[in-house]
Tab-separated table of C-alpha atoms in Angstrom:
chain	number	residue	atom	x	y	z
D	10	ILE	CA	-3.886	-32.269	50.869
D	11	GLY	CA	-1.156	-30.468	52.421
D	12	THR	CA	-3.408	-28.383	55.154
D	13	THR	CA	-3.979	-31.781	56.018
D	14	GLY	CA	-1.465	-33.204	56.702
D	15	GLN	CA	-0.209	-29.587	57.955
D	16	GLY	CA	-2.944	-29.240	60.315
D	17	ALA	CA	-2.707	-33.629	61.600
D	18	THR	CA	1.501	-32.457	62.207
D	19	ASP	CA	0.759	-29.305	63.612
D	20	GLY	CA	-2.505	-28.359	64.468
D	21	ILE	CA	-4.692	-24.912	63.748
D	22	ARG	CA	-2.021	-22.597	64.021
D	23	PHE	CA	-1.717	-22.572	60.776
D	24	VAL	CA	-4.653	-20.845	60.101
D	25	GLN	CA	-2.940	-17.397	61.413
D	26	PHE	CA	-0.981	-17.316	57.628
D	27	TYR	CA	-4.909	-16.159	56.241
D	28	PHE	CA	-5.098	-13.379	58.525
D	29	GLY	CA	-4.348	-11.041	56.785
D	30	LEU	CA	-6.732	-11.598	53.769
D	31	PRO	CA	-9.486	-9.453	55.293
D	32	LEU	CA	-7.226	-5.989	54.980
D	33	ALA	CA	-5.357	-6.859	52.086
D	34	MET	CA	-8.753	-7.586	49.665
D	35	VAL	CA	-9.728	-4.079	51.724
D	36	ILE	CA	-6.749	-2.539	50.934
D	37	LEU	CA	-6.989	-3.972	46.761
D	38	GLY	CA	-10.770	-2.782	46.622
D	39	VAL	CA	-9.091	0.479	46.962
D	40	THR	CA	-6.494	0.491	45.214
D	41	LEU	CA	-5.096	-2.113	43.183
D	42	VAL	CA	-8.063	-2.776	41.624
D	43	PRO	CA	-9.991	-0.091	40.262
D	44	PHE	CA	-5.902	1.333	39.665
D	45	LEU	CA	-5.546	-2.378	37.266
D	46	HIS	CA	-9.005	-2.287	35.889
D	47	GLY	CA	-8.833	1.251	34.318
D	48	ALA	CA	-5.773	0.350	32.638
D	49	LYS	CA	-7.245	-1.915	29.828
D	50	VAL	CA	-4.564	-3.876	29.815
D	51	PHE	CA	-4.572	-8.460	28.810
D	52	THR	CA	-1.370	-8.790	32.055
D	53	ALA	CA	-0.701	-6.266	35.313
D	54	TYR	CA	2.749	-6.515	33.779
D	55	GLU	CA	1.924	-4.929	30.803
D	56	TYR	CA	0.148	-1.486	32.325
D	57	LEU	CA	4.593	-1.244	33.902
D	58	GLU	CA	5.741	-1.088	30.994
D	59	ARG	CA	3.025	1.886	30.669
D	60	ARG	CA	4.092	3.359	33.310
D	61	PHE	CA	8.002	2.756	34.071
D	62	ASP	CA	9.237	0.779	30.706
D	63	ALA	CA	10.120	-2.533	28.415
D	64	ARG	CA	12.692	-3.667	30.812
D	65	THR	CA	11.100	-3.099	34.348
D	66	ARG	CA	7.420	-5.412	32.951
D	67	SER	CA	9.690	-7.674	31.478
D	68	LEU	CA	11.827	-8.617	34.363
D	69	THR	CA	8.828	-8.302	36.898
D	70	ALA	CA	6.738	-10.690	34.190
D	71	PHE	CA	9.763	-13.204	34.402
D	72	LEU	CA	9.553	-13.283	38.017
D	73	PHE	CA	6.016	-13.785	38.000
D	74	LEU	CA	6.497	-16.920	35.566
D	75	LEU	CA	9.766	-18.421	38.043
D	76	SER	CA	7.284	-18.040	40.606
D	77	ARG	CA	3.304	-19.506	39.697
D	78	GLY	CA	5.765	-21.675	36.948
D	79	MET	CA	6.282	-23.286	40.486
D	80	SER	CA	3.797	-23.395	42.262
D	81	ALA	CA	1.530	-24.795	39.529
D	82	GLY	CA	4.068	-27.934	40.052
D	83	THR	CA	3.142	-28.108	43.716
D	84	ILE	CA	0.125	-28.383	42.963
D	85	LEU	CA	0.741	-30.738	40.492
D	86	ALA	CA	2.258	-32.653	43.229
D	87	ALA	CA	-0.906	-32.830	45.526
D	88	PRO	CA	-2.482	-35.624	42.621
D	89	ALA	CA	0.467	-37.281	41.956
D	90	VAL	CA	0.243	-37.758	46.343
D	91	VAL	CA	-3.226	-39.381	46.194
D	92	PHE	CA	-2.183	-41.521	42.979
D	93	SER	CA	1.018	-42.416	44.433
D	94	ALA	CA	-1.037	-43.727	48.061
D	95	VAL	CA	-3.408	-44.972	45.537
D	96	PHE	CA	-0.880	-47.489	43.300
D	97	GLY	CA	2.143	-47.549	45.271
D	98	TRP	CA	3.851	-46.172	42.533
D	99	PRO	CA	6.302	-43.836	42.901
D	100	LEU	CA	5.765	-39.941	42.861
D	101	THR	CA	7.335	-39.199	39.461
D	102	TRP	CA	5.285	-41.755	37.750
D	103	SER	CA	2.478	-40.496	39.205
D	104	VAL	CA	3.074	-37.260	38.462
D	105	ALA	CA	3.373	-37.968	34.452
D	106	LEU	CA	-0.076	-39.392	34.816
D	107	ILE	CA	-1.722	-36.917	35.791
D	108	GLY	CA	0.948	-33.532	34.763
D	109	ILE	CA	0.658	-34.872	30.809
D	110	PRO	CA	-3.174	-35.469	30.278
D	111	THR	CA	-3.522	-32.091	32.122
D	112	VAL	CA	-1.043	-30.370	30.176
D	113	ILE	CA	-3.476	-31.824	27.268
D	114	TYR	CA	-6.969	-30.710	28.200
D	115	THR	CA	-5.277	-27.691	29.051
D	116	MET	CA	-4.439	-26.968	25.496
D	117	LEU	CA	-7.507	-28.074	24.194
D	118	GLY	CA	-9.867	-25.316	26.926
D	119	GLY	CA	-9.933	-26.890	29.534
D	120	VAL	CA	-10.282	-23.780	31.309
D	121	GLN	CA	-13.057	-22.564	29.833
D	122	ALA	CA	-14.806	-26.523	30.061
D	123	VAL	CA	-13.771	-25.571	34.463
D	124	THR	CA	-14.209	-22.480	35.378
D	125	TRP	CA	-18.389	-22.454	35.324
D	126	ALA	CA	-17.676	-26.472	37.885
D	127	ASP	CA	-15.941	-23.825	40.183
D	128	VAL	CA	-18.711	-24.154	42.864
D	129	LYS	CA	-19.853	-27.629	42.772
D	130	GLN	CA	-15.696	-28.545	43.054
D	131	MET	CA	-16.172	-26.300	46.132
D	132	VAL	CA	-19.249	-28.406	47.379
D	133	LEU	CA	-18.148	-31.882	46.790
D	134	ILE	CA	-14.548	-31.212	48.830
D	135	VAL	CA	-16.920	-29.218	51.458
D	136	PHE	CA	-19.509	-32.249	51.022
D	137	ALA	CA	-15.952	-34.840	51.546
D	138	LEU	CA	-13.838	-32.437	54.588
D	139	VAL	CA	-17.372	-32.839	57.064
D	140	SER	CA	-18.227	-36.013	55.581
D	141	ILE	CA	-15.358	-36.999	56.803
D	142	VAL	CA	-15.860	-35.203	60.038
D	143	ILE	CA	-18.401	-36.907	60.719
D	144	VAL	CA	-16.984	-40.833	60.219
D	145	LEU	CA	-13.916	-40.196	62.363
D	146	LEU	CA	-16.306	-38.539	65.139
D	147	VAL	CA	-18.955	-41.362	65.016
D	148	ASN	CA	-15.182	-44.220	64.698
D	149	MET	CA	-13.581	-42.327	67.808
D	150	PRO	CA	-13.851	-43.859	70.972
D	151	VAL	CA	-13.771	-41.653	72.996
D	152	ALA	CA	-16.447	-38.496	73.390
D	153	PRO	CA	-15.257	-34.481	71.024
D	154	ASP	CA	-14.643	-33.064	73.612
D	155	ASP	CA	-12.506	-35.803	75.164
D	156	ALA	CA	-10.585	-35.918	71.754
D	157	LEU	CA	-10.126	-32.067	71.547
D	158	ARG	CA	-8.474	-32.711	75.075
D	159	ILE	CA	-6.220	-34.822	73.167
D	160	ALA	CA	-5.341	-32.829	70.646
D	161	GLY	CA	-4.948	-29.881	72.864
D	162	ALA	CA	-2.438	-31.650	75.070
D	163	THR	CA	-0.023	-31.999	72.285
D	164	GLY	CA	-0.709	-28.053	70.923
D	165	ARG	CA	-2.702	-28.410	68.013
D	166	MET	CA	-5.606	-26.623	68.983
D	167	GLN	CA	-3.166	-23.295	69.431
D	168	VAL	CA	-4.981	-20.484	67.513
D	169	PHE	CA	-3.021	-18.061	68.556
D	170	ASP	CA	0.145	-16.954	68.791
D	171	PHE	CA	1.436	-13.788	70.038
D	172	SER	CA	5.182	-13.700	70.141
D	173	PHE	CA	6.439	-11.317	67.746
D	174	ASN	CA	9.424	-14.197	66.546
D	175	LEU	CA	10.470	-13.850	63.534
D	176	THR	CA	12.347	-17.387	63.844
D	177	GLU	CA	8.512	-18.493	64.043
D	178	THR	CA	6.517	-19.425	61.226
D	179	TYR	CA	3.264	-19.270	62.072
D	180	THR	CA	2.498	-15.835	64.540
D	181	PHE	CA	-0.437	-13.821	64.979
D	182	TRP	CA	1.987	-11.241	63.682
D	183	SER	CA	3.622	-13.093	60.826
D	184	GLY	CA	-0.037	-13.565	59.663
D	185	VAL	CA	-1.704	-9.746	59.466
D	186	ILE	CA	1.726	-8.722	58.775
D	187	GLY	CA	3.758	-10.721	56.088
D	188	GLY	CA	0.259	-12.832	55.400
D	189	THR	CA	-0.553	-9.409	54.187
D	190	PHE	CA	1.848	-8.980	52.328
D	191	LEU	CA	1.518	-12.046	50.038
D	192	MET	CA	-2.124	-12.449	49.787
D	193	LEU	CA	-1.443	-8.442	49.130
D	194	SER	CA	0.813	-9.890	45.918
D	195	TYR	CA	-0.582	-12.742	44.732
D	196	PHE	CA	-4.343	-11.153	44.825
D	197	GLY	CA	-3.051	-8.706	43.466
D	198	THR	CA	-0.184	-8.262	40.743
D	199	ASP	CA	-0.261	-12.510	39.904
D	200	GLN	CA	-1.739	-13.210	36.655
D	201	SER	CA	-3.298	-16.023	37.550
D	202	GLN	CA	-5.841	-13.384	39.580
D	203	VAL	CA	-5.606	-10.270	38.337
D	204	GLN	CA	-6.396	-11.143	35.202
D	205	ARG	CA	-9.938	-12.768	36.965
D	206	TYR	CA	-11.075	-9.152	37.331
D	207	LEU	CA	-8.910	-7.744	34.414
D	208	THR	CA	-12.284	-8.508	33.121
D	209	ALA	CA	-14.145	-7.993	35.476
D	210	ARG	CA	-17.641	-6.918	33.672
D	211	SER	CA	-16.562	-3.656	36.646
D	212	VAL	CA	-14.562	-2.567	39.608
D	213	ASP	CA	-17.841	-3.785	41.730
D	214	GLU	CA	-17.928	-6.679	41.023
D	215	ALA	CA	-13.811	-7.459	40.828
D	216	ARG	CA	-14.223	-5.982	43.956
D	217	SER	CA	-17.251	-8.710	45.524
D	218	SER	CA	-14.880	-11.993	44.172
D	219	LEU	CA	-12.472	-10.589	45.931
D	220	LEU	CA	-14.105	-9.691	49.460
D	221	MET	CA	-16.160	-13.376	48.443
D	222	SER	CA	-12.503	-15.396	48.494
D	223	ALA	CA	-11.564	-13.864	52.152
D	224	TYR	CA	-14.727	-14.824	53.205
D	225	TRP	CA	-14.309	-18.193	52.629
D	226	LYS	CA	-11.530	-18.860	52.593
D	227	ILE	CA	-10.590	-18.801	56.872
D	228	PRO	CA	-13.550	-20.819	57.442
D	229	LEU	CA	-12.916	-23.625	54.877
D	230	GLN	CA	-8.822	-23.542	55.812
D	231	ALA	CA	-9.775	-23.704	59.416
D	232	LEU	CA	-12.268	-27.220	58.414
D	233	VAL	CA	-9.075	-28.414	56.123
D	234	LEU	CA	-6.962	-28.564	59.297
D	235	MET	CA	-9.912	-29.491	61.988
D	236	VAL	CA	-9.720	-32.296	59.705
D	237	GLY	CA	-6.158	-32.941	59.833
D	238	ILE	CA	-5.832	-33.200	64.055
D	239	LEU	CA	-9.148	-34.926	64.186
D	240	VAL	CA	-6.892	-37.585	62.267
D	241	PHE	CA	-3.745	-37.469	64.133
D	242	VAL	CA	-6.911	-37.768	67.413
D	243	TYR	CA	-8.135	-41.237	65.377
D	244	TYR	CA	-4.706	-43.017	64.638
D	245	GLN	CA	-4.141	-42.587	68.756
D	246	PHE	CA	-6.565	-45.016	69.050
D	247	GLN	CA	-6.159	-47.417	65.765
D	248	ALA	CA	-2.288	-48.288	64.712
D	249	PRO	CA	-1.343	-45.694	62.297
D	250	PRO	CA	1.055	-47.463	59.189
D	251	LEU	CA	5.210	-46.538	60.512
D	252	LEU	CA	5.705	-45.188	56.555
D	253	TYR	CA	2.789	-42.863	55.229
D	254	ASN	CA	3.947	-43.273	51.662
D	255	PRO	CA	3.417	-46.396	50.204
D	256	ALA	CA	6.128	-45.990	47.577
D	257	HIS	CA	8.513	-45.549	50.223
D	258	GLU	CA	7.193	-48.572	53.055
D	259	ALA	CA	7.633	-51.452	49.980
D	260	ALA	CA	11.056	-50.335	49.845
D	261	VAL	CA	12.261	-50.637	52.543
D	262	ALA	CA	10.893	-53.090	53.358
D	263	ALA	CA	12.163	-55.003	50.566
D	264	GLU	CA	15.588	-53.903	50.987
D	265	ARG	CA	15.961	-52.934	55.240
D	266	GLY	CA	13.381	-56.173	55.472
D	267	ALA	CA	14.683	-56.678	58.847
D	268	GLU	CA	15.436	-53.206	60.313
D	269	TYR	CA	11.932	-51.807	59.298
D	270	GLN	CA	10.549	-55.074	60.842
D	271	ALA	CA	12.019	-54.469	64.379
D	272	LEU	CA	11.428	-50.716	64.146
D	273	GLU	CA	7.797	-51.664	63.619
D	274	SER	CA	7.645	-53.607	66.889
D	275	ARG	CA	9.705	-50.936	69.071
D	276	PHE	CA	6.447	-48.619	67.012
D	277	GLN	CA	4.262	-51.162	68.199
D	278	GLU	CA	4.626	-52.030	72.115
D	279	THR	CA	4.565	-48.006	72.469
D	280	PHE	CA	1.857	-47.430	69.985
D	281	ASP	CA	0.150	-49.587	72.652
D	282	LEU	CA	1.458	-47.946	76.049
D	283	ARG	CA	0.361	-44.614	74.310
D	284	GLU	CA	-3.291	-46.026	73.239
D	285	ALA	CA	-3.693	-47.207	77.504
D	286	ALA	CA	-3.132	-43.830	78.401
D	287	ALA	CA	-4.822	-41.924	75.875
D	288	ARG	CA	-7.551	-44.415	77.580
D	289	ARG	CA	-7.391	-43.645	80.813
D	290	VAL	CA	-7.560	-39.445	79.794
D	291	PRO	CA	-11.345	-38.956	79.740
D	292	GLY	CA	-14.280	-39.775	81.894
D	293	ALA	CA	-10.958	-40.219	84.862
D	294	PRO	CA	-11.218	-37.749	88.263
D	295	ASP	CA	-8.320	-34.854	87.368
D	296	PRO	CA	-5.401	-35.903	88.388
D	297	GLN	CA	-5.904	-38.878	87.386
D	298	ALA	CA	-5.925	-37.654	84.127
D	299	GLN	CA	-3.371	-35.576	84.303
D	300	ALA	CA	-1.088	-38.678	84.904
D	301	ALA	CA	-2.543	-40.122	82.225
D	302	MET	CA	-2.041	-37.389	79.381
D	303	ASP	CA	1.584	-36.450	80.871
D	304	GLU	CA	1.975	-40.529	80.059
D	305	PHE	CA	0.202	-40.629	76.941
D	306	LEU	CA	2.711	-37.529	75.922
D	307	ALA	CA	5.981	-39.466	76.902
D	308	HIS	CA	4.734	-42.481	74.937
D	309	GLU	CA	3.557	-39.639	71.994
D	310	ALA	CA	7.304	-38.233	72.134
D	311	THR	CA	8.378	-41.931	71.735
D	312	VAL	CA	6.116	-42.936	68.987
D	313	GLN	CA	7.942	-39.700	66.680
D	314	GLY	CA	11.406	-40.456	67.434
D	315	ILE	CA	10.739	-44.110	66.179
D	316	ARG	CA	8.843	-42.731	63.087
D	317	THR	CA	11.565	-39.350	63.263
D	318	GLU	CA	13.657	-43.128	62.660
D	319	ALA	CA	11.996	-44.635	60.452
D	320	LEU	CA	11.286	-41.794	57.708
D	321	ALA	CA	15.784	-41.684	57.662
D	322	LEU	CA	16.096	-45.334	57.031
D	323	ALA	CA	13.447	-45.046	53.762
D	324	GLU	CA	15.551	-41.535	52.542
D	325	GLU	CA	18.569	-43.842	53.144
D	326	VAL	CA	17.113	-47.025	50.781
D	327	THR	CA	15.155	-44.297	48.038
D	328	GLY	CA	17.883	-41.262	48.297
D	329	GLU	CA	14.933	-39.216	47.994
D	330	SER	CA	14.160	-36.721	51.343
D	331	SER	CA	11.417	-38.730	52.909
D	332	ARG	CA	8.453	-35.864	54.499
D	333	ASP	CA	5.471	-38.430	55.334
D	334	VAL	CA	2.972	-35.562	55.758
D	335	ASN	CA	1.543	-35.106	52.557
D	336	TYR	CA	0.486	-38.905	52.627
D	337	ILE	CA	-1.429	-38.751	56.472
D	338	ILE	CA	-5.188	-38.050	54.448
D	339	PRO	CA	-4.632	-39.530	51.056
D	340	ARG	CA	-3.327	-43.094	53.547
D	341	PHE	CA	-6.944	-42.705	55.966
D	342	VAL	CA	-9.140	-41.847	53.583
D	343	LEU	CA	-7.720	-45.051	51.454
D	344	SER	CA	-7.811	-47.051	54.852
D	345	GLU	CA	-10.342	-46.369	57.055
D	346	LEU	CA	-13.130	-43.899	55.288
D	347	PRO	CA	-15.938	-46.697	53.027
D	348	LEU	CA	-15.433	-46.999	49.647
D	349	GLY	CA	-18.395	-44.526	47.915
D	350	LEU	CA	-16.458	-41.878	50.626
D	351	SER	CA	-12.974	-42.804	49.300
D	352	GLY	CA	-13.739	-42.133	45.909
D	353	ILE	CA	-15.411	-39.285	46.249
D	354	PHE	CA	-12.636	-36.973	48.122
D	355	ILE	CA	-9.993	-38.680	45.723
D	356	ALA	CA	-12.748	-37.097	42.941
D	357	ALA	CA	-12.747	-33.846	45.033
D	358	VAL	CA	-8.864	-33.830	44.362
D	359	MET	CA	-8.414	-34.927	41.473
D	360	ALA	CA	-11.605	-32.239	39.761
D	361	ALA	CA	-9.738	-29.194	42.276
D	362	ALA	CA	-6.294	-29.837	40.777
D	363	MET	CA	-6.853	-30.783	37.042
D	364	SER	CA	-8.920	-27.211	37.307
D	365	SER	CA	-6.178	-25.396	39.168
D	366	ILE	CA	-3.709	-26.427	37.342
D	367	ALA	CA	-5.440	-25.753	33.872
D	368	ALA	CA	-5.883	-22.068	35.406
D	369	GLU	CA	-2.065	-21.634	36.628
D	370	LEU	CA	-1.095	-22.711	32.722
D	371	ASN	CA	-3.228	-20.887	31.545
D	372	SER	CA	-1.715	-17.549	33.284
D	373	LEU	CA	1.481	-19.041	32.675
D	374	SER	CA	0.815	-19.193	28.752
D	375	THR	CA	-0.977	-15.799	29.087
D	376	ALA	CA	2.206	-14.267	30.418
D	377	SER	CA	4.914	-15.441	28.438
D	378	VAL	CA	2.443	-14.552	24.963
D	379	ILE	CA	2.073	-11.298	26.139
D	380	ASP	CA	4.261	-9.851	28.117
D	381	PHE	CA	7.579	-11.446	26.148
D	382	TYR	CA	6.582	-13.232	22.735
D	383	ARG	CA	3.785	-10.682	21.435
D	384	ARG	CA	6.031	-7.659	23.266
D	385	TRP	CA	9.761	-8.723	21.968
D	386	MET	CA	9.510	-11.334	19.185
D	387	ARG	CA	6.030	-11.309	16.432
D	388	PRO	CA	4.399	-7.712	17.896
D	389	GLU	CA	2.680	-8.275	14.086
D	390	GLY	CA	0.967	-11.819	14.808
D	391	ASP	CA	-2.261	-12.127	14.165
D	392	ASP	CA	-5.435	-13.801	16.834
D	393	ALA	CA	-4.482	-17.009	15.660
D	394	HIS	CA	-0.743	-17.099	15.450
D	395	TYR	CA	-0.224	-15.966	18.684
D	396	LEU	CA	-3.058	-19.107	19.496
D	397	ARG	CA	-1.088	-21.365	18.837
D	398	VAL	CA	1.994	-20.103	20.588
D	399	SER	CA	0.181	-20.427	24.196
D	400	LYS	CA	-0.304	-23.839	23.635
D	401	ILE	CA	3.552	-24.212	22.853
D	402	ALA	CA	3.935	-22.516	25.534
D	403	THR	CA	0.727	-24.285	27.981
D	404	ALA	CA	2.955	-27.177	27.012
D	405	PHE	CA	6.266	-26.036	28.269
D	406	TRP	CA	4.970	-24.820	31.262
D	407	GLY	CA	3.145	-28.344	31.819
D	408	ILE	CA	6.654	-30.245	31.718
D	409	PHE	CA	8.257	-27.361	33.698
D	410	ALA	CA	5.824	-27.836	36.737
D	411	CYS	CA	6.217	-31.830	36.290
D	412	PHE	CA	9.851	-31.819	37.146
D	413	VAL	CA	8.885	-29.060	40.064
D	414	ALA	CA	6.274	-31.841	41.339
D	415	THR	CA	8.696	-34.523	41.942
D	416	TYR	CA	11.221	-31.743	43.729
D	417	ALA	CA	8.050	-29.942	46.154
D	418	ALA	CA	6.226	-33.349	47.560
D	419	THR	CA	10.003	-34.522	48.891
D	420	LEU	CA	9.666	-30.660	51.217
D	421	GLY	CA	7.223	-31.528	53.266
D	422	SER	CA	3.362	-29.635	53.932
D	423	LEU	CA	2.566	-29.001	50.007
D	424	ILE	CA	0.821	-25.719	51.374
D	425	GLU	CA	3.840	-24.826	53.342
D	426	VAL	CA	5.835	-25.021	50.175
D	427	VAL	CA	3.756	-23.318	47.940
D	428	ASN	CA	4.030	-20.725	50.429
D	429	ARG	CA	7.104	-20.730	51.106
D	430	PHE	CA	8.394	-20.376	47.079
D	431	GLY	CA	5.741	-18.062	46.615
D	432	SER	CA	7.211	-15.573	49.121
D	433	PHE	CA	10.800	-15.826	47.696
D	434	PHE	CA	8.797	-13.645	45.297
D	435	TYR	CA	5.938	-12.207	46.142
D	436	GLY	CA	7.639	-8.819	48.265
D	437	SER	CA	9.766	-7.590	45.431
D	438	ILE	CA	7.597	-7.977	42.816
D	439	LEU	CA	4.474	-5.474	44.888
D	440	GLY	CA	6.807	-3.436	46.338
D	441	VAL	CA	7.006	-2.358	42.406
D	442	PHE	CA	3.465	-2.366	41.900
D	443	LEU	CA	3.445	-0.531	44.362
D	444	LEU	CA	5.810	1.589	43.016
D	445	ALA	CA	4.003	2.549	40.366
D	446	MET	CA	1.265	4.252	42.094
D	447	LEU	CA	3.806	6.309	43.826
D	448	PRO	CA	4.551	10.196	41.193
D	449	ARG	CA	7.313	10.287	42.307
D	450	ALA	CA	8.606	6.581	41.153
D	451	ARG	CA	10.844	6.386	37.503
D	452	GLY	CA	11.702	3.881	35.649
D	453	ALA	CA	15.231	2.984	36.606
D	454	GLY	CA	14.464	3.376	40.093
D	455	ALA	CA	11.681	0.313	39.884
D	456	PHE	CA	13.690	-2.001	37.467
D	457	PHE	CA	16.692	-1.549	40.326
D	458	GLY	CA	14.325	-1.739	43.469
D	459	LEU	CA	13.004	-5.463	41.930
D	460	LEU	CA	16.672	-6.217	41.603
D	461	ALA	CA	17.790	-4.721	45.471
D	462	GLY	CA	14.412	-6.691	46.554
D	463	MET	CA	15.048	-10.379	45.081
D	464	GLY	CA	18.727	-9.866	46.600
D	465	VAL	CA	18.095	-8.954	49.783
D	466	VAL	CA	15.562	-11.639	50.030
D	467	ALA	CA	17.926	-14.125	48.793
D	468	ALA	CA	20.680	-12.995	51.157
D	469	VAL	CA	17.712	-13.431	53.719
D	470	THR	CA	16.920	-16.754	52.621
D	471	PHE	CA	20.074	-18.560	52.342
D	472	GLY	CA	21.771	-15.883	54.393
D	473	ALA	CA	19.364	-16.648	58.088
D	474	PRO	CA	18.077	-18.949	56.530
D	475	SER	CA	15.514	-19.210	60.624
D	476	VAL	CA	13.529	-16.161	59.241
D	477	SER	CA	10.546	-17.624	58.850
D	478	PHE	CA	9.638	-17.188	55.445
D	479	LEU	CA	6.784	-14.914	55.349
D	480	TRP	CA	8.810	-12.127	56.490
D	481	HIS	CA	10.300	-12.513	52.917
D	482	ASN	CA	7.098	-10.371	51.241
D	483	VAL	CA	7.525	-7.292	53.927
D	484	ILE	CA	11.566	-7.857	53.754
D	485	GLY	CA	11.057	-7.773	49.602
D	486	ALA	CA	8.349	-4.921	49.181
D	487	VAL	CA	9.899	-2.216	51.607
D	488	THR	CA	13.482	-2.855	50.100
D	489	VAL	CA	12.290	-2.091	46.723
D	490	VAL	CA	10.165	0.678	47.431
D	491	ILE	CA	13.180	2.340	49.362
D	492	VAL	CA	15.529	1.717	46.749
D	493	GLY	CA	13.047	2.667	44.512
D	494	LEU	CA	12.328	6.147	46.027
D	495	ILE	CA	15.841	6.608	46.643
D	496	LEU	CA	17.361	6.912	42.780
D	497	GLY	CA	13.672	7.969	41.127
D	498	GLY	CA	15.144	11.371	42.316
D	499	ARG	CA	12.214	14.093	43.446
D	500	GLN	CA	10.803	14.751	39.863
D	501	PRO	CA	7.211	13.275	39.320
D	502	ALA	CA	7.143	10.564	36.313
D	503	GLU	CA	5.604	11.210	33.072
D	504	GLY	CA	3.423	8.572	31.644
């Protein structure tokens, strides 16, 4: 949902975000995977107490719980957006309708029930995406190369940006450097991922799982982004709604109908001019085609300006930040696809989201019980007792995720939001695990280094908000390692 919307509004350059993934998988396969697999622990943070001390373990686990709880809420927002688009409900209703059954489902053992279906879900998702591409190309009034030309004129086909600009979110360097640090932390220290290779039968099996993740991720994300780009081009010839969020559209029409109708009238008039210019581009001699393209871009800028006015009006009426990006694809699917295909798309989103949320809640529950409850409150409980407590923890984190979901959906593209949340924590958490592999590091250095890393990242996030969130991963990790080594002294750590 978020990635296709990202493609429609910003183009394919988001794929640079994943350029660090293959390198991260190779590094993890050589370092953290054998390191943690041989530690014989239930959670990654359990090892940190063995290596450092209990406070370092608890602080790291606490930061994981915060980051993963916020991410679970963002994932929950995706199917909630679809339900909101289907039924025109307020997002909070949709979050409750999806969140409560998913929490119950997970408490009753949903994670085990869906694990076997991962491959089937992937096939369903790819089938839905390819079907959308085919429908778009068949119904597009221009040839595929002309469609890509129109998208390219707006900058949406620019894959690479080699500028070394810390304020530009998606560049080759932010992807290769910042993205590598983010992927190292996510796949190497996040319990939702680490639990997969902690339970693997061998190190080779764990490595194979990681490499497969890297192999499929980039082409799949490129396909998802391309769907969004083609939807953007399709809406150059088929009038889109002024507001993609149906609940906001209805609220504005009800309370400020005259103003909204005036905006719609201006929008339709400019859309007609933009469409006429776009239709003149294919097949025209180069000078005429360029003139038509220049006219198209001028009208496109006007269209986006009118849409910005509509979004501001919606925010004024509803009191909610009106970020339409997450509603673009659901609205397209419901209004433009044949009924059967739209049903398959919705089923794919729901299945994937519920599976992901269940896995997230499971990792949150595991870390809560193992790293906090069993460690500090009831170390001698039996398995049945811990199972009951884990269900309570699942319910707590499910409720937490529901609250986050209603907020996350207002922040912009969900795929970007989830990575912004993660990048606030991931660099510092990665730094602790890097210290764990260095003989000089000591418990005090790791603990205070982690505090320093989070403090510096917070200062950059709120004091220099223009710095791209991908660099937060680098800043956090480097700060933790430097402070940890300075405080660690020159003597090898014990244990």
